[in-house]
PDB file of C-alpha atoms in Angstrom:
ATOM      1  CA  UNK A 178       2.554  -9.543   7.874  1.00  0.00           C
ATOM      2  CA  UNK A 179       3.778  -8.185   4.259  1.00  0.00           C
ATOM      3  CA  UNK A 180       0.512  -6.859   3.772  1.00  0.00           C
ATOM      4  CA  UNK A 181      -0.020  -5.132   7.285  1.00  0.00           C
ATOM      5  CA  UNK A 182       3.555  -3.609   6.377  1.00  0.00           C
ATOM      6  CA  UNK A 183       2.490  -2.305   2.839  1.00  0.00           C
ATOM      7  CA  UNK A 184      -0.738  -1.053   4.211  1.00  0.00           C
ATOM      8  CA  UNK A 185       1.409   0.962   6.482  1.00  0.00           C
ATOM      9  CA  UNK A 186       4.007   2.462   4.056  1.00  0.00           C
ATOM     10  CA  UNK A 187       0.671   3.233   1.978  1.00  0.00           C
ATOM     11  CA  UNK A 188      -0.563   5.371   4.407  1.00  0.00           C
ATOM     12  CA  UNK A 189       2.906   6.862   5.391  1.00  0.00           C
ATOM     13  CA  UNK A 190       2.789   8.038   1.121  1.00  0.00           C
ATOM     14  CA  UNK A 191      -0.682   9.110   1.396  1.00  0.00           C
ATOM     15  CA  UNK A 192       0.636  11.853   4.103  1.00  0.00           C
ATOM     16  CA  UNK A 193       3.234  13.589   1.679  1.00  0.00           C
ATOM     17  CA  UNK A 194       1.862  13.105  -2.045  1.00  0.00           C
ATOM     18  CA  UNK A 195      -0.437  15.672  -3.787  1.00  0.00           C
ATOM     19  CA  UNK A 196      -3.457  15.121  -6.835  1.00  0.00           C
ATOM     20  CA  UNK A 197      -0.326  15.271  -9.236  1.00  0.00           C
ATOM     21  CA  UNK A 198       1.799  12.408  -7.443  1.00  0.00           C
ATOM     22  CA  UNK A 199       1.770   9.271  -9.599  1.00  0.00           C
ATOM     23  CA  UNK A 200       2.847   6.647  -7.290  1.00  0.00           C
ATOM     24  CA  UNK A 201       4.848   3.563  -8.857  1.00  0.00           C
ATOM     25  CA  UNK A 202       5.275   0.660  -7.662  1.00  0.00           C
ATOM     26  CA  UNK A 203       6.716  -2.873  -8.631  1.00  0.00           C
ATOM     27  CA  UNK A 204       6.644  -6.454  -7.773  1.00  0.00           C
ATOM     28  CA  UNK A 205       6.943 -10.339  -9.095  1.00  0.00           C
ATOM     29  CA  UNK A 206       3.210 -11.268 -10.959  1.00  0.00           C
ATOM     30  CA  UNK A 207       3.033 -13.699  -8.358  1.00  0.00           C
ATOM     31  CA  UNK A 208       3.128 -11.476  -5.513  1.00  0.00           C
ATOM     32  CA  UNK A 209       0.575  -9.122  -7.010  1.00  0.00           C
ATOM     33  CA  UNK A 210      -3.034 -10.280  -5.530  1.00  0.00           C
ATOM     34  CA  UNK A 211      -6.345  -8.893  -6.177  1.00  0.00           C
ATOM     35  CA  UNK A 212      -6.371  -7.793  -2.146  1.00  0.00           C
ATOM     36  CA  UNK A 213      -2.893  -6.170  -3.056  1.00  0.00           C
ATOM     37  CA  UNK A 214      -4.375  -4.198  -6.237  1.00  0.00           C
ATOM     38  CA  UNK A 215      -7.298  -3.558  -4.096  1.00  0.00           C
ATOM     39  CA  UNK A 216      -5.682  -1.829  -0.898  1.00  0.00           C
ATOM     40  CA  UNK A 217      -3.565   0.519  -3.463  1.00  0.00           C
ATOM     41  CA  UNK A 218      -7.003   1.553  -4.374  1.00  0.00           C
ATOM     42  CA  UNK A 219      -8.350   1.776  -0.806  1.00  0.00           C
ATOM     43  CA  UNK A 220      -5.144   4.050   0.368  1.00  0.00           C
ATOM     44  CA  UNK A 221      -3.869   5.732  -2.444  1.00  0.00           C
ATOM     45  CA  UNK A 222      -6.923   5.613  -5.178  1.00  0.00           C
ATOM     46  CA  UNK A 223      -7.395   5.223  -8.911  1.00  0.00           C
ATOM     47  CA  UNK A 224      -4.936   1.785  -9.528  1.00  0.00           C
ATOM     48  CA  UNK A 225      -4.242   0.076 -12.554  1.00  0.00           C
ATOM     49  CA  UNK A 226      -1.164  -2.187 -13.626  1.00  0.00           C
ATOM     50  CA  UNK A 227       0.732  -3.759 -16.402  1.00  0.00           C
ATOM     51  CA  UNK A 228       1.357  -6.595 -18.698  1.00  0.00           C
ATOM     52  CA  UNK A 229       3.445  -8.967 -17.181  1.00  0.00           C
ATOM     53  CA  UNK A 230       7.157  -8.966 -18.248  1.00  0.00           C
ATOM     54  CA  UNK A 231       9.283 -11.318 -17.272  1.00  0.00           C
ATOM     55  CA  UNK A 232       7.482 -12.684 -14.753  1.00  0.00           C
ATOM     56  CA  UNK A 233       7.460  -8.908 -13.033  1.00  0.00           C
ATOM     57  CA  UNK A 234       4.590  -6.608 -13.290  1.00  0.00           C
ATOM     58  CA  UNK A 235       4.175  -2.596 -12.483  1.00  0.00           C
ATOM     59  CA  UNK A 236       1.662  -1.228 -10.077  1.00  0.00           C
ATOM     60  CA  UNK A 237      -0.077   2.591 -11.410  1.00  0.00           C
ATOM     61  CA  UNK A 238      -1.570   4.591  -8.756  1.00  0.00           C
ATOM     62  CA  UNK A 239      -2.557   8.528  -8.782  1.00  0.00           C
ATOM     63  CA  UNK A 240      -3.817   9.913  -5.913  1.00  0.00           C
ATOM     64  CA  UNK A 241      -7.206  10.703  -5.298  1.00  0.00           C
ATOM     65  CA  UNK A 242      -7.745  10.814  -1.639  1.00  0.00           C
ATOM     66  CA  UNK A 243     -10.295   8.560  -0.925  1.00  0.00           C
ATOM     67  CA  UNK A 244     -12.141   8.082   2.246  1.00  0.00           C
ATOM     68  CA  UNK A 245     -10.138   6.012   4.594  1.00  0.00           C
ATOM     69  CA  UNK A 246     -10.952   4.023   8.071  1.00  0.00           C
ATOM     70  CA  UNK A 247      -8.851   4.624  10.749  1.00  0.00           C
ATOM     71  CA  UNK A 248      -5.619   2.357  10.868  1.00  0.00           C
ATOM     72  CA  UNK A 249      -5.839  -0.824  13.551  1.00  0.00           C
ATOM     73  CA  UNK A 250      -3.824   0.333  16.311  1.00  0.00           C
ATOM     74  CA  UNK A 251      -0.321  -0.967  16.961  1.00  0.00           C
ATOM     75  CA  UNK A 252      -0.037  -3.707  19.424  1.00  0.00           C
ATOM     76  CA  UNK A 253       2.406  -2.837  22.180  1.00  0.00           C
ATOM     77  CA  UNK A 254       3.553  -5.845  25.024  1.00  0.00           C
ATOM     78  CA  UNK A 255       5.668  -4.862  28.062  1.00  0.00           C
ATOM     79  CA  UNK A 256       8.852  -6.833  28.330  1.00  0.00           C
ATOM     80  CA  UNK A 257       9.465  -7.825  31.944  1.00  0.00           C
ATOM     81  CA  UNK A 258      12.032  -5.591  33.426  1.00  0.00           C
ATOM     82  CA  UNK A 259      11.641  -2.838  31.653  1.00  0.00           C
ATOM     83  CA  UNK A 260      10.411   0.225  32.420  1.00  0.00           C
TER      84      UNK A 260
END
C-alpha cells in the first residue's frame, strides 16, 4: 500500500513541476528500497541519493519527463444502500 500511495503522489508532482524543479525527498535508510529509488526514476526521472546520516537518507530527483504507462485504475466497490 505505501508504495501504491507514493506512486500516486509521484504522479500528482509530475503534473505541476517543470525541467528546473528539483524534487526532494526524505526517508529512514531502511525504508529506501531499490524498487523505491527505481519508481522516482520511472515517474519523475534522473534520481540519485545520499550518504546515510543518522540512519536517514535524502532522495535527489530532477525532472526529466520520461515516458510513463498509464496508472492502474482505482478500484471502486458499491456499499449496499447507497446510491
Amino acid at each position: 500500500k505505501k508504495r501504491e500511495r507514493l506512486e500516486h503522489q509521484l504522479r500528482a508532482i509530475r503534473e505541476v513541476v517543470t525541467p528546473d524543479t528539483v524534487i526532494l525527498a526524505a526517508a529512514r535508510a531502511k525504508e529506501i528500497h531499490n524498487s523505491t529509488l527505481q519508481l522516482f526514476e520511472q515517474i519523475i526521472g534522473e534520481t540519485k541519493t545520499s550518504l546515510a546520516w543518522k540512519k536517514a537518507r535524502l532522495i535527489y530527483s530532477q525532472f526529466s519527463k520520461p515516458e510513463l504507462r498509464e496508472a492502474t485504475p482505482t478500484l471502486v466497490w458499491p456499499l449496499d444502500g447507497t446510491p
